Coordinates of C-alpha atoms in Angstrom, one line a residue:
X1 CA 16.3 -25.9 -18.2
X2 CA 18.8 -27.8 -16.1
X3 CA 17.1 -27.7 -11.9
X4 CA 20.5 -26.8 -11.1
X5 CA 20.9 -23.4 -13.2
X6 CA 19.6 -21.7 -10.5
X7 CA 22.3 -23.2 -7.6
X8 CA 25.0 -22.3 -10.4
X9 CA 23.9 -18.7 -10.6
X10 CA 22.8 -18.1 -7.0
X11 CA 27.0 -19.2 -6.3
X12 CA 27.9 -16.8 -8.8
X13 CA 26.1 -13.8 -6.8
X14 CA 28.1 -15.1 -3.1
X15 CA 31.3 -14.5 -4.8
X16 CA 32.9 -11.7 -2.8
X17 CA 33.0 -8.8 -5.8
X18 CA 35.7 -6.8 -4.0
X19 CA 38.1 -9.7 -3.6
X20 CA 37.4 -10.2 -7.1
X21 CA 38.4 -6.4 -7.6
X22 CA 41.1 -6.6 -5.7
X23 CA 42.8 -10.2 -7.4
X24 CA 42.1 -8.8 -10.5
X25 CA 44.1 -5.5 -10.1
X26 CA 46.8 -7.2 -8.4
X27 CA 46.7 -9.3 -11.5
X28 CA 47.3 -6.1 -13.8
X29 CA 49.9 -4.8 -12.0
X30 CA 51.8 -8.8 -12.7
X31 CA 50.6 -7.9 -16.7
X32 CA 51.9 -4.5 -16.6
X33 CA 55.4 -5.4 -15.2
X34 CA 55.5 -8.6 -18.4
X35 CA 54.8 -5.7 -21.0
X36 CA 57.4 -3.9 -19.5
X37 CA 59.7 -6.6 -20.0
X38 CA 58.8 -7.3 -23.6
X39 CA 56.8 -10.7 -23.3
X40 CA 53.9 -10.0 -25.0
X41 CA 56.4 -8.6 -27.9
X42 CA 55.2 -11.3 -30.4
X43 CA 56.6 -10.6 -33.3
X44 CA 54.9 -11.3 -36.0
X45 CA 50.9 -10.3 -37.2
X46 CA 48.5 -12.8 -36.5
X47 CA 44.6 -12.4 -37.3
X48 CA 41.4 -14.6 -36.0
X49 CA 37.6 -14.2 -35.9
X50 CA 34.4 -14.8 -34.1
X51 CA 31.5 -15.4 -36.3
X52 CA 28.4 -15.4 -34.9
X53 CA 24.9 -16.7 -36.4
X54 CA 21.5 -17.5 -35.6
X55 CA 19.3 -20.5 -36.9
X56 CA 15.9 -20.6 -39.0
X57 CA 13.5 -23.0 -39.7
X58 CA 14.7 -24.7 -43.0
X59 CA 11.5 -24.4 -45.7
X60 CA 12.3 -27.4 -47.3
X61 CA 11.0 -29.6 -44.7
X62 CA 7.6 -27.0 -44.3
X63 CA 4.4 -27.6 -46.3
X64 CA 3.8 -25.6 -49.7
X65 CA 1.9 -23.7 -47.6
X66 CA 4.2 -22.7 -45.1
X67 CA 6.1 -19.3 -45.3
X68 CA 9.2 -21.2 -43.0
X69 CA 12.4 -19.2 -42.2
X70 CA 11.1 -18.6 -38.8
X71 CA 13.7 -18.4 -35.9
X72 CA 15.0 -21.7 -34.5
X73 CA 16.8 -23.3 -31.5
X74 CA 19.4 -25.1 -32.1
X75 CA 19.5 -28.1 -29.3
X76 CA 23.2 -28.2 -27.5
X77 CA 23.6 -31.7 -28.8
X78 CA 23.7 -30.4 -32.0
X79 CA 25.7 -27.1 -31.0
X80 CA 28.7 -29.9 -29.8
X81 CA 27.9 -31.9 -33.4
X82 CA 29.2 -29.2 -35.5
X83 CA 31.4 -27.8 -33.3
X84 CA 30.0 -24.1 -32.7
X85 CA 30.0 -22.8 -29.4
X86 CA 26.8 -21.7 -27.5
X87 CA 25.9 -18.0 -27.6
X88 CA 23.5 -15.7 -25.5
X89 CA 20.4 -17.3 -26.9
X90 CA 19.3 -20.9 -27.4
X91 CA 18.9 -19.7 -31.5
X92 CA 22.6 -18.7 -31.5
X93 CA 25.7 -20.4 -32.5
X94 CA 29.2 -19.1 -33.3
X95 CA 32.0 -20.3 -34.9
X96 CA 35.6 -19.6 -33.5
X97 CA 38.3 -19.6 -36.2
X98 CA 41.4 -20.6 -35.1
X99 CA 44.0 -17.5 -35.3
X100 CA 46.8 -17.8 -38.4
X101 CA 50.0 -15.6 -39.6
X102 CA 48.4 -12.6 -41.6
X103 CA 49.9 -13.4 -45.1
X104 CA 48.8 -15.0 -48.0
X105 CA 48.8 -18.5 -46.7
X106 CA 46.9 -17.7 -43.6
X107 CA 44.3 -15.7 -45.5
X108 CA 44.0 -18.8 -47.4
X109 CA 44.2 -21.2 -44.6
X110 CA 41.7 -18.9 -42.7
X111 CA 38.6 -18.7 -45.7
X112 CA 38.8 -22.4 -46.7
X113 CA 38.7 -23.2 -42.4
X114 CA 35.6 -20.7 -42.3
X115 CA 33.6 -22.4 -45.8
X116 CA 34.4 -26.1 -44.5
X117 CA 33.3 -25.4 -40.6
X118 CA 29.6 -23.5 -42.4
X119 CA 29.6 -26.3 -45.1
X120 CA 29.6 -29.1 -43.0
X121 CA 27.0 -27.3 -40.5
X122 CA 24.5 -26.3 -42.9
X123 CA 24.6 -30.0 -43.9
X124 CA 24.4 -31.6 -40.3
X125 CA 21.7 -28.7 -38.9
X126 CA 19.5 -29.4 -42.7
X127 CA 19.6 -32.8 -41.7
X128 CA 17.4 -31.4 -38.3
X129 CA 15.4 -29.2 -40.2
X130 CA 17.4 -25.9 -39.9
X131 CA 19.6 -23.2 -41.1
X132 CA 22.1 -21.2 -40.0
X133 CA 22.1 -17.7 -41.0
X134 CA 24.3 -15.0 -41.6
X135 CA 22.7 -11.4 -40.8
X136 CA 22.8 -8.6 -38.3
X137 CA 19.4 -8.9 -36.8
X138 CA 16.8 -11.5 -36.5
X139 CA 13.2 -10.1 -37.3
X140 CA 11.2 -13.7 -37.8
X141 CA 10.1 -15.1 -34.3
X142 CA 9.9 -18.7 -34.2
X143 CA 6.2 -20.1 -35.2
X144 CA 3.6 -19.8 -32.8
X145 CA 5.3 -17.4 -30.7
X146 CA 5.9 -13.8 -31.1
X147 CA 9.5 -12.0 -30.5
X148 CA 8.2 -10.1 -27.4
X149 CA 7.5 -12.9 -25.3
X150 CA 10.5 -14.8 -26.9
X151 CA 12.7 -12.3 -25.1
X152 CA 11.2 -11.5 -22.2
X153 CA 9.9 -14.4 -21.5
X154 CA 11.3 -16.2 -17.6
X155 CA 10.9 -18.1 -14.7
X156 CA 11.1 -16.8 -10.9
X157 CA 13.6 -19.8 -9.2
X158 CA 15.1 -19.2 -5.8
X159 CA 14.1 -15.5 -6.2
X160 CA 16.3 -15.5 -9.3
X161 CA 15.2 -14.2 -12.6
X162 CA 16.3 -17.0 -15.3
X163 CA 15.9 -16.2 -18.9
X164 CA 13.6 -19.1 -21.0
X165 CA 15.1 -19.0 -24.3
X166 CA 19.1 -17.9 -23.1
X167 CA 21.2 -20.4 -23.1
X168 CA 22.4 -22.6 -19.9
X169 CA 25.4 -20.6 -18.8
X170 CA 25.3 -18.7 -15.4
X171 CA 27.2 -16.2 -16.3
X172 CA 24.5 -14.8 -18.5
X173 CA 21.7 -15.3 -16.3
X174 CA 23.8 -13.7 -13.4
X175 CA 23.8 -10.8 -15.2
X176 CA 20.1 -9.9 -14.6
X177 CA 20.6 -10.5 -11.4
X178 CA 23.1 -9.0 -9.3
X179 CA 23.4 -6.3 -7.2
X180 CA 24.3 -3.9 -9.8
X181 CA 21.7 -5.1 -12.5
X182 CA 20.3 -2.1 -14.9
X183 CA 16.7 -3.8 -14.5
X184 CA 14.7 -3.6 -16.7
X185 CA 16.8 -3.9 -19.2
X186 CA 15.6 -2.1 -22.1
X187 CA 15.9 -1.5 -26.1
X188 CA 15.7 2.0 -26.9
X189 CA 15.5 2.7 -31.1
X190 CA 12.9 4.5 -33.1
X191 CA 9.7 3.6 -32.9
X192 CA 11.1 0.7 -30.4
X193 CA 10.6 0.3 -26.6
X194 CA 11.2 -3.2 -24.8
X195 CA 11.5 -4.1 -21.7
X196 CA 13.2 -7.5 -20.0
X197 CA 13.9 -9.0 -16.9
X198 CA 16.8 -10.4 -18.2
X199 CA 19.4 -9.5 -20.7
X200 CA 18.0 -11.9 -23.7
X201 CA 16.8 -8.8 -25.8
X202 CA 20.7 -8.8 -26.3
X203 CA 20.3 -12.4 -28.6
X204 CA 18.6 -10.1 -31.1
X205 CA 22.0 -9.5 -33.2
X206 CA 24.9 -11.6 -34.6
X207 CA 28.4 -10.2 -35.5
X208 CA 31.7 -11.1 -36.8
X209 CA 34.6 -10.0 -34.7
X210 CA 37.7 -10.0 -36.1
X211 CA 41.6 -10.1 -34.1
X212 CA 44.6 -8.3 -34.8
X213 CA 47.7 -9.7 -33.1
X214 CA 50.3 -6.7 -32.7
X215 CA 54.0 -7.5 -32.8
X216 CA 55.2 -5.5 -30.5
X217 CA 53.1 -4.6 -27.1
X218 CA 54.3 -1.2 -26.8
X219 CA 52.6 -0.3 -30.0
X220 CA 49.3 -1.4 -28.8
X221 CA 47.8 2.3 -28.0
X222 CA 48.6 3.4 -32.2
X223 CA 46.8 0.0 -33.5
X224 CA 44.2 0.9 -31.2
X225 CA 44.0 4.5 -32.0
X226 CA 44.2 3.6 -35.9
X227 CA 41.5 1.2 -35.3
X228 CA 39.0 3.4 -33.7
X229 CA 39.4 5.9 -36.5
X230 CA 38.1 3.2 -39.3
X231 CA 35.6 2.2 -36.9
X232 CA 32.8 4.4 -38.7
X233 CA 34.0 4.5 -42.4
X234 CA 34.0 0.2 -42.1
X235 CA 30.6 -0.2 -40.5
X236 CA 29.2 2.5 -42.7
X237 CA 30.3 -0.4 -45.7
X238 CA 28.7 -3.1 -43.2
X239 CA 25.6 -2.0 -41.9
X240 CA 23.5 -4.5 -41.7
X241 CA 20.5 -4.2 -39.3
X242 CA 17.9 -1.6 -40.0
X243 CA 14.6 -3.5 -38.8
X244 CA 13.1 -5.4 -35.9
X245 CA 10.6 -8.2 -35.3
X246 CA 7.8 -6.4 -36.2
X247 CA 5.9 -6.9 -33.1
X248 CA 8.5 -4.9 -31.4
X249 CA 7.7 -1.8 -33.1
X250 CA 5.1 0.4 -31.0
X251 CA 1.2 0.4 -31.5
X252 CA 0.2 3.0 -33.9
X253 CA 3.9 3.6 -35.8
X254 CA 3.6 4.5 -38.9
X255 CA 5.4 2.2 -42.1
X256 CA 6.5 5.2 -43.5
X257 CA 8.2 6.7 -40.7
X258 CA 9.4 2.9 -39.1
X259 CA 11.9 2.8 -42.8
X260 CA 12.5 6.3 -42.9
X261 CA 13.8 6.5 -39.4
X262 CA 15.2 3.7 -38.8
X263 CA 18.8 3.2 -37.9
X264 CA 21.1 1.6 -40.6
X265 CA 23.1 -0.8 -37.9
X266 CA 20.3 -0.9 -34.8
X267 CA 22.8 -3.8 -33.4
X268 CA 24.7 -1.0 -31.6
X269 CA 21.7 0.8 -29.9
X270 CA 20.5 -2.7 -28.8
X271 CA 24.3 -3.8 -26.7
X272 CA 24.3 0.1 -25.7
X273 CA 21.1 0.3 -24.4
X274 CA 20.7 -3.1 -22.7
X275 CA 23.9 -3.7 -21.3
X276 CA 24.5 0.3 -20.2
X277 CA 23.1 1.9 -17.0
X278 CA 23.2 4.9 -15.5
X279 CA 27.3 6.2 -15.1
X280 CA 28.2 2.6 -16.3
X281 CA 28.7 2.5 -19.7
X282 CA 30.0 -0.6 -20.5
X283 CA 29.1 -0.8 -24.2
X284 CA 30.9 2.0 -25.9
X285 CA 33.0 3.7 -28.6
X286 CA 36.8 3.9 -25.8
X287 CA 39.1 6.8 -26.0
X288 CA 42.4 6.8 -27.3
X289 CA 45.0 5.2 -25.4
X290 CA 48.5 6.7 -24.2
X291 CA 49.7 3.4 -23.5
X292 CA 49.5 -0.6 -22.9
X293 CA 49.7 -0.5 -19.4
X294 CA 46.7 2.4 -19.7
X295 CA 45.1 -0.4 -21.5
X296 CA 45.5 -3.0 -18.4
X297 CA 44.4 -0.1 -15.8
X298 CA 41.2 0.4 -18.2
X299 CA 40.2 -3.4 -17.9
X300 CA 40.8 -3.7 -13.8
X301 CA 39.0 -0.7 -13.0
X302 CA 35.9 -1.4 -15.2
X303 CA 33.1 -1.6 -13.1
X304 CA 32.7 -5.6 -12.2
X305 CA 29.3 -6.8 -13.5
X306 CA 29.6 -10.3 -11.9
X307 CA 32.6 -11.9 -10.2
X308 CA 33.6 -15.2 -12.1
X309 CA 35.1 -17.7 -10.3
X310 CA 38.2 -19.3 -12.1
X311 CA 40.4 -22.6 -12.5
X312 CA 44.3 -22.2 -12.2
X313 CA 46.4 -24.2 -14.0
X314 CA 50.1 -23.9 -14.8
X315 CA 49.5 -22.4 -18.3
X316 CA 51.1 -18.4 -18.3
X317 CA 47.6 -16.9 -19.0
X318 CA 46.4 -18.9 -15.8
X319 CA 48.2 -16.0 -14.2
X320 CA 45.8 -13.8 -14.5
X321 CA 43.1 -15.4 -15.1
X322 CA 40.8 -13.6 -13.0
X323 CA 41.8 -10.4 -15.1
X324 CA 40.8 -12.3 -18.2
X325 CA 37.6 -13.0 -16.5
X326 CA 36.6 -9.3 -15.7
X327 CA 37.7 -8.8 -19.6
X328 CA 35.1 -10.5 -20.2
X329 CA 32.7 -7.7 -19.5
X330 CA 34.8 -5.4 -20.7
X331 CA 32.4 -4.3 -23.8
X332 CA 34.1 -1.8 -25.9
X333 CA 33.8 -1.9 -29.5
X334 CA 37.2 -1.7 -29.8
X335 CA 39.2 -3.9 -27.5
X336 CA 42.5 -4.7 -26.2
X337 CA 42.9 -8.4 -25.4
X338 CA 46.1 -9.7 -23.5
X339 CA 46.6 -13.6 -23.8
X340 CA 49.2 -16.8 -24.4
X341 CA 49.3 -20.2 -22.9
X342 CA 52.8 -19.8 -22.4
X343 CA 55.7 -17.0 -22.6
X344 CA 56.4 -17.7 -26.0
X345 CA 52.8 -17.1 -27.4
X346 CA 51.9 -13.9 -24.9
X347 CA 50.6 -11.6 -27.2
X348 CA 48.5 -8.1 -27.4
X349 CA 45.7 -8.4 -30.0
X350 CA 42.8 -5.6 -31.1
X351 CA 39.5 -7.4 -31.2
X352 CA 37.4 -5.1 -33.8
X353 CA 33.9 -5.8 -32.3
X354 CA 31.4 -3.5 -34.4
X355 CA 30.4 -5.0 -37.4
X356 CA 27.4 -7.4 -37.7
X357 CA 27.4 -11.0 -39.4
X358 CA 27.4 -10.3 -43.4
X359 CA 25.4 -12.1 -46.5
X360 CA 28.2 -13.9 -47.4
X361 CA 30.7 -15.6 -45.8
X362 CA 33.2 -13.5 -48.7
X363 CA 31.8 -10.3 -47.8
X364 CA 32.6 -11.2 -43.9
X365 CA 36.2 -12.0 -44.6
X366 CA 36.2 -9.2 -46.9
X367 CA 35.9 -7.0 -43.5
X368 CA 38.4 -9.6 -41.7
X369 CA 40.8 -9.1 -44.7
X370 CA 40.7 -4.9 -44.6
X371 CA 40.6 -4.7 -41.0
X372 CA 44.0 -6.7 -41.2
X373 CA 45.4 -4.8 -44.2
X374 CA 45.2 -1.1 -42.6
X375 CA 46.3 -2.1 -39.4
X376 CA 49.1 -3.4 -41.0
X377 CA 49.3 -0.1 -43.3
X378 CA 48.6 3.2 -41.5
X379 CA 50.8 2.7 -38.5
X380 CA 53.7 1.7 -41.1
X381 CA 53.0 4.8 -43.2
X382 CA 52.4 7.0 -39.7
X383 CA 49.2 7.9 -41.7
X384 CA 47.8 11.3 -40.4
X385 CA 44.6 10.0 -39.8
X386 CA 46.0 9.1 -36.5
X387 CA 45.4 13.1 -36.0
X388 CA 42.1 13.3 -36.1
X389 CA 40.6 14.3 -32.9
X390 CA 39.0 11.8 -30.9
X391 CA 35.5 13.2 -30.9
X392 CA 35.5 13.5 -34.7
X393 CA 36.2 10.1 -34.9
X394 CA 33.2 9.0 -32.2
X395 CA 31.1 11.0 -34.5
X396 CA 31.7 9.2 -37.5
X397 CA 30.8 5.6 -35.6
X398 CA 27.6 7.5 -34.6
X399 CA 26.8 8.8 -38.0
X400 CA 27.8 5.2 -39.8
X401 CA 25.2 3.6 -37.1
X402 CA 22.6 5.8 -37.8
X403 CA 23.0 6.3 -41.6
X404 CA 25.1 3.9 -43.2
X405 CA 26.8 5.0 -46.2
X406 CA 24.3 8.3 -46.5
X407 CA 25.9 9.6 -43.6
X408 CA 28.9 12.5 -43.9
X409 CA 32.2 10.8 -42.8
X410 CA 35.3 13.0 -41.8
X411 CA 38.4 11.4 -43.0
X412 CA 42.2 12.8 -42.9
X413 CA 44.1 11.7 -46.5
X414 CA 47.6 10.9 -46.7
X415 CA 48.6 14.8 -47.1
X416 CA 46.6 16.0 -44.0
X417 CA 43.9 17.0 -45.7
X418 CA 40.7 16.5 -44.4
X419 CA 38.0 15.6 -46.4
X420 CA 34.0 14.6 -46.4
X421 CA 34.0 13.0 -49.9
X422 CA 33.6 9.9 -49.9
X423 CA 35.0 8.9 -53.4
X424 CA 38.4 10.3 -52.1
X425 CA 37.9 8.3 -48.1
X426 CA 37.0 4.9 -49.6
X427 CA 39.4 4.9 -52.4
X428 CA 41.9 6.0 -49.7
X429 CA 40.9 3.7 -46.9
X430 CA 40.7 0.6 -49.5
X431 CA 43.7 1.3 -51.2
X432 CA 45.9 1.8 -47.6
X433 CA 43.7 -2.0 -46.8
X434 CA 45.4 -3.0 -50.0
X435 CA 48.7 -2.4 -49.4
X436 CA 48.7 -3.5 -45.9
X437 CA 47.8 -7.2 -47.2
X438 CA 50.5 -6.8 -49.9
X439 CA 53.1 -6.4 -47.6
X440 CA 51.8 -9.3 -45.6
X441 CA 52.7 -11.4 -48.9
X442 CA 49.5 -11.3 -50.9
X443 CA 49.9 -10.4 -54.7
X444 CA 48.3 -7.0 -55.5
X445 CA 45.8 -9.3 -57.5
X446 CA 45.0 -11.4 -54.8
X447 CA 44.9 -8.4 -52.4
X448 CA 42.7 -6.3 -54.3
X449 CA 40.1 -9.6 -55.2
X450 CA 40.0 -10.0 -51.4
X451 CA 38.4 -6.3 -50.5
X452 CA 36.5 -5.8 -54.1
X453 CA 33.3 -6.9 -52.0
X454 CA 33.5 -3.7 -49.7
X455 CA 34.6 -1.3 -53.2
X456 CA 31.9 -2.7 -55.3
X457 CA 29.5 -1.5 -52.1
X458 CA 31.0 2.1 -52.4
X459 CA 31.0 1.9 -56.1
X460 CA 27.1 0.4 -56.1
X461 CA 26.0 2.5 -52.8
X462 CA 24.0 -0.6 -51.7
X463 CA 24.8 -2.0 -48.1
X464 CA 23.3 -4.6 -46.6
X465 CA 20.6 -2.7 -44.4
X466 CA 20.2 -0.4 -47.7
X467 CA 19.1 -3.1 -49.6
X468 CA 16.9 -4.3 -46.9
X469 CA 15.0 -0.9 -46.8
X470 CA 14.7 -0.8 -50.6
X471 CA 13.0 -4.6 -50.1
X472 CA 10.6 -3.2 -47.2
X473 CA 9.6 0.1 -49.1
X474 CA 9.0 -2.0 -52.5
X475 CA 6.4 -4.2 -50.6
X476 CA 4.7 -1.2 -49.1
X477 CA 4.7 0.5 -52.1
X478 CA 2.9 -2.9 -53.6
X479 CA 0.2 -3.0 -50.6
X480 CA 1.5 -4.8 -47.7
X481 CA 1.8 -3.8 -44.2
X482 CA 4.9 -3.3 -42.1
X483 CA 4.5 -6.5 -40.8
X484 CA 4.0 -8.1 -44.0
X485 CA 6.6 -5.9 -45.5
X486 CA 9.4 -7.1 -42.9
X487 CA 8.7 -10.5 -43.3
X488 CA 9.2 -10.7 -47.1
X489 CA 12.7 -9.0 -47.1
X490 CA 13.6 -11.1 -44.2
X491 CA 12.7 -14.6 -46.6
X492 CA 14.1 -13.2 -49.5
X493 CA 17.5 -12.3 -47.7
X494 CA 17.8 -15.8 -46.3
X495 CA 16.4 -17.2 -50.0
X496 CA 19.3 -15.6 -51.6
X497 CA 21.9 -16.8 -48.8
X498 CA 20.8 -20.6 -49.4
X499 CA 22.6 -20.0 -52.7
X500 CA 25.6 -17.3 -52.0
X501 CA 26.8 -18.3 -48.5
X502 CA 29.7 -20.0 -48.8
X503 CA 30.4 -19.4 -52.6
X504 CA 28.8 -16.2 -53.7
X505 CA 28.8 -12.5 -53.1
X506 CA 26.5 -9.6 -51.9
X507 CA 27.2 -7.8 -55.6
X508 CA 25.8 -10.5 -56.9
X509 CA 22.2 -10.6 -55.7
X510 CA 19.4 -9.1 -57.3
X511 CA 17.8 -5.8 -57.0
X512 CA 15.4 -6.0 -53.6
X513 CA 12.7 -5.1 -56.3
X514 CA 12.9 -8.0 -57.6
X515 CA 14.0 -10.3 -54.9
X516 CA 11.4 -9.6 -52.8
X517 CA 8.9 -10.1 -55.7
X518 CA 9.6 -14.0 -55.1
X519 CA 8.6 -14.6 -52.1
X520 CA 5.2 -12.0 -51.9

C-alpha cells in the first residue's frame, strides 16, 4: 500500500465540509437555472453501462488436485492492461461502456464493444492466471485466507483506519474515517452479522448499471417515476445473490434454514446496511420526483459523506463540478445524473443501479436492452402504471430482494387494472420493453431476440439465485455441509461461465442437479 495513502486521505478529512456544502449548492442553483433554459434538452435517447466484475483464480494453471476458483486480486498494472477501471476492492474490476444512440445500431455497436472489451480481458488476465467473473456475490475467499479477515482486515496509519484489500483511492478509505463515519460498518442478512472498520464488506457484490439519456430535461421526474415502478418486477428476473462466503454465516446456523431464508438479491442488504447509518440513509429505494430541479435540490442537500476536492477546467460540466462530486455519494438505486463536456452534449440521464452482474454477458444486456425499451415505451404510451402509489412500488423492490420471482408483485396493466399475476405483468412489462426498442429502430425480430433471455426466465421460473439454491440444496441433500455445499455451486456457476460468457445464455445451462454433480 502506497506510504502516502494515508497523507492523501488525512487531506481529504481537512477539507472544510461546509464550504463544500455551500459550493455545491451554489452550484445547483447554476444547474437549475440551465434546465430552465433548456440545455440539458438533448434530444435524442442515448444508453450506457457500468459492468462490474470480480476476478478468480483460473484452475487451469492449479494442480489436479486443486479445487481453484478462489477469489483473486487483480494487480493495477494489469487493471490499466485491459483497460478496466479500479473498483472498491483490489479483486474488482469494471468495465465502462461508452454511451451510444438507443437504436438498432447502437444496440449493436454497444454488445459487440462489451464481448471484445471481456474477450480480450479474459485472454490477457488467463495469461496471469485469472478470471473475471460475472455474478452478484463472491462466496470463494482467496486461498489461505478466509473472507472474514479478507474484509475486515487493516492497518492503524496516522490514526487512520486504511482498508488492506480496498483499492488505493482515498476517497474510499476516507469513508471509514470521517467525522460522520457509521463505524462499524456492518452486514446485516439472515443468519449473517459482520463487522468492519472500514467499508470493504461493500466489495462483496458486482453489478451492471445501466444509463438512460432523456431527451428532454423537463421530463426527467416521469422516466424517473417509470423507472422506479420496474425496479422490482426487473430485479425479481435478475436476482442473483442468495449466499455468502460461508465463513460469514454465524456459528451454529443451521443449512436448512441458511437456503430457506436466505434473501434472493443479498447485494441490496449489504450497500443498505453498510453504507446507511442512523437518519442517513444514503443507500435507498428515492421517492417520486415533481421535478428536475427537485432532482438537483435532492443531490445538494444529501448529507456530505466526504468533501472531494476537484480540478476546474474550461469543459461545461467543470461548472459544477463540485456538485458532481457530492453525486458521487448520492446512492439511490435509482438516480438522476446531470452531465456534458460542453453545451451541446448537457444531458439528464437515469442511471438504473439495482441489478447485480448476470451469467452471461447476453443476459446482462438483456436487462440493458429492456431497461431502455420501457423507458422509451411507458412514458410514450402515458402507461398507468405511473399511478401506482409510491409505497406499492417500494414494496415490490422489497419483495423482489427478498424473494425473487416467488414473491407477489403488484403491477397496473395498460387498462388500469391492477393485477398480482405474474403471467399477465411479465407478458405486459416485456411486451411494452419490446415496443420501446422497436420504435428506437430495431425489427420486432431483433427486438424480441434481444429480451427472450429475461421471458425464457418467467417462462422457466429459474433465476439466477434460484438456480443457485437448487445447486446448494442438491449437495446437502447428497451429504455435504453448508460449506461444502456453497463452494460447489459457486465452481459450477463459474465452470459453466468459462463456456457461456461472451457467447451463450443462462437458458442454456444445465439443471443445478446436474451441474453441480461435476464438480462434487
Amino acid at each position: 500500500m502506497p506510504s502516502d495513502l494515508a497523507l492523501r486521505v488525512a487531506g481529504l478529512l481537512d477539507i472544510d465540509a461546509t464550504a463544500f456544502q455551500e459550493q455545491a449548492r451554489a452550484e445547483a442553483e447554476m444547474i437549475k437555472r440551465e434546465l430552465r433554459n433548456g440545455t440539458f434538452d438533448n434530444h435524442r435517447s442515448v444508453i450506457g453501462l457500468e459492468y462490474e466484475f470480480y476476478a478468480v483464480d483460473d484452475v487451469r494453471w492449479r494442480r489436479a488436485d486443486d479445487a481453484g476458483t478462489e477469489l483473486a486480486r487483480v494487480p493495477r498494472r494489469l487493471l490499466e492492461l485491459i483497460r478496466f477501471e479500479k473498483e472498491l476492492g483490489l479483486h474488482n474490476a469494471e468495465l465502462t461502456v461508452s454511451p451510444r444512440p438507443l437504436n438498432a445500431e447502437g444496440l449493436r455497436a454497444q454488445a459487440a464493444g462489451v464481448r471484445s472489451s471481456v474477450l480480450s480481458a479474459l485472454q490477457t488476465t488467463h495469461a496471469e492466471g485469472m478470471r473475471l467473473v460475472s455474478d452478484g456475490l463472491w462466496t470463494i475467499p482467496p486461498i489461505g485466507e478466509t473472507a472474514e479477515a479478507y474484509l475486515t482486515d487493516s492497518r492503524d496509519a496516522r490514526g487512520l483506519s486504511l482498508a488492506t484489500n480496498m483499492a488505493d483511492d482515498e476517497r474510499y478509505h476516507a469513508m471509514a474515517n470521517g467525522p460522520n463515519a457509521p463505524r462499524p460498518f456492518t452486514i446485516d442478512a439472515p443468519h449473517v452479522s459482520l463487522e468492519a472498520d472500514t467499508v470493504m464488506p461493500g466489495s462483496l457484490t458486482a453489478s451492471i448499471q445501466p444509463h438512460y439519456q432523456v431527451a428532454y430535461a423537463n421530463d426527467l421526474p416521469s422516466y424517473h417515476n417509470y423507472a422506479l415502478r420496474v425496479a422490482g418486477p426487473l430485479l425479481a428476473l435478475a436476482v442473483n445473490s442468495p449466499f455468502f462466503p460461508p465463513d460469514l454465516y454465524d456459528d451454529g446456523s443451521v443449512s436448512a434454514a441458511v437456503v430457506a431464508d436466505a434473501h434472493a438479491e443479498n447485494r441490496i442488504p449489504v450497500f443498505e446496511s453498510v453504507a446507511n447509518a442512523g437518519s442517513a440513509e444514503k443507500v435507498r429505494f428515492p421517492r417520486d420526483l415533481r421535478s428536475g430541479e427537485e432532482a438537483v435540490d435532492r443531490i445538494a442537500n444529501d448529507p456530505t459523506i466526504i468533501p472531494t476536492p476537484v480540478e476546474r477546467g474550461l469543459q461545461f460540466d467543470d461548472q459544477f463540478a463540485t456538485f458532481a462530486a457530492k453525486h458521487g455519494s448520492f446512492w439511490r438505486w435509482i438516480r438522476p445524473v446531470f452531465g456534458g463536456a460542453d453545451r451541446a452534449e448537457a444531458n439528464v440521464r437515469v442511471e438504473f443501479r439495482p441489478l447485480p452482474a448476470q451469467p452471461t454477458i447476453r443476459d446482462s444486456l438483456a436487462f440493458v436492452a429492456a431497461f431502455a425499451g420501457l423507458m422509451e415505451s411507458l412514458p410514450r404510451h402515458d402507461h398507468p402504471v405511473i399511478g401506482q402509489d409510491w409505497a406499492v412500488a417500494q414494496r415490490n423492490f422489497d419483495v423482489a430482494v427478498r424473494e425473487g420471482l416467488d414473491g407477489r408483485q403488484r403491477w397496473i396493466t395498460s387498462d388500469g387494472t391492477t393485477t398480482t399475476d405474474p403471467a399477465v405483468l411479465y407478458d405486459e412489462l416485456l411486451g411494452y420493453a419490446v415496443d420501446g426498442l422497436r420504435s428506437a429502430g430495431c425489427t420486432a425480430r431483433d427486438a424480441a431476440a434481444r429480451v427472450a433471455p429475461l421471458r425464457s426466465r418467467f417462462v422457466s421460473g429459474v433465476t439466477p439465485a434460484g438456480w443457485k439454491r437448487a445447486a446448494v440444496r442438491t449437495r446437502l441433500a447428497a451429504g455435504d455441509g453448508l460449506d461444502a455445499a456453497i463452494h460447489a455451486m459457486q465452481r459450477a456457476y463459474i465452470g459453466l461461465q468459462t463456456d457461456t460468457l461472451v457467447d451463450g445464455s443462462f437458458a442454456d445451462w444445465p439443471e443445478p442437479s446436474a451441474a453441480v454433480g461435476r464438480v462434487a
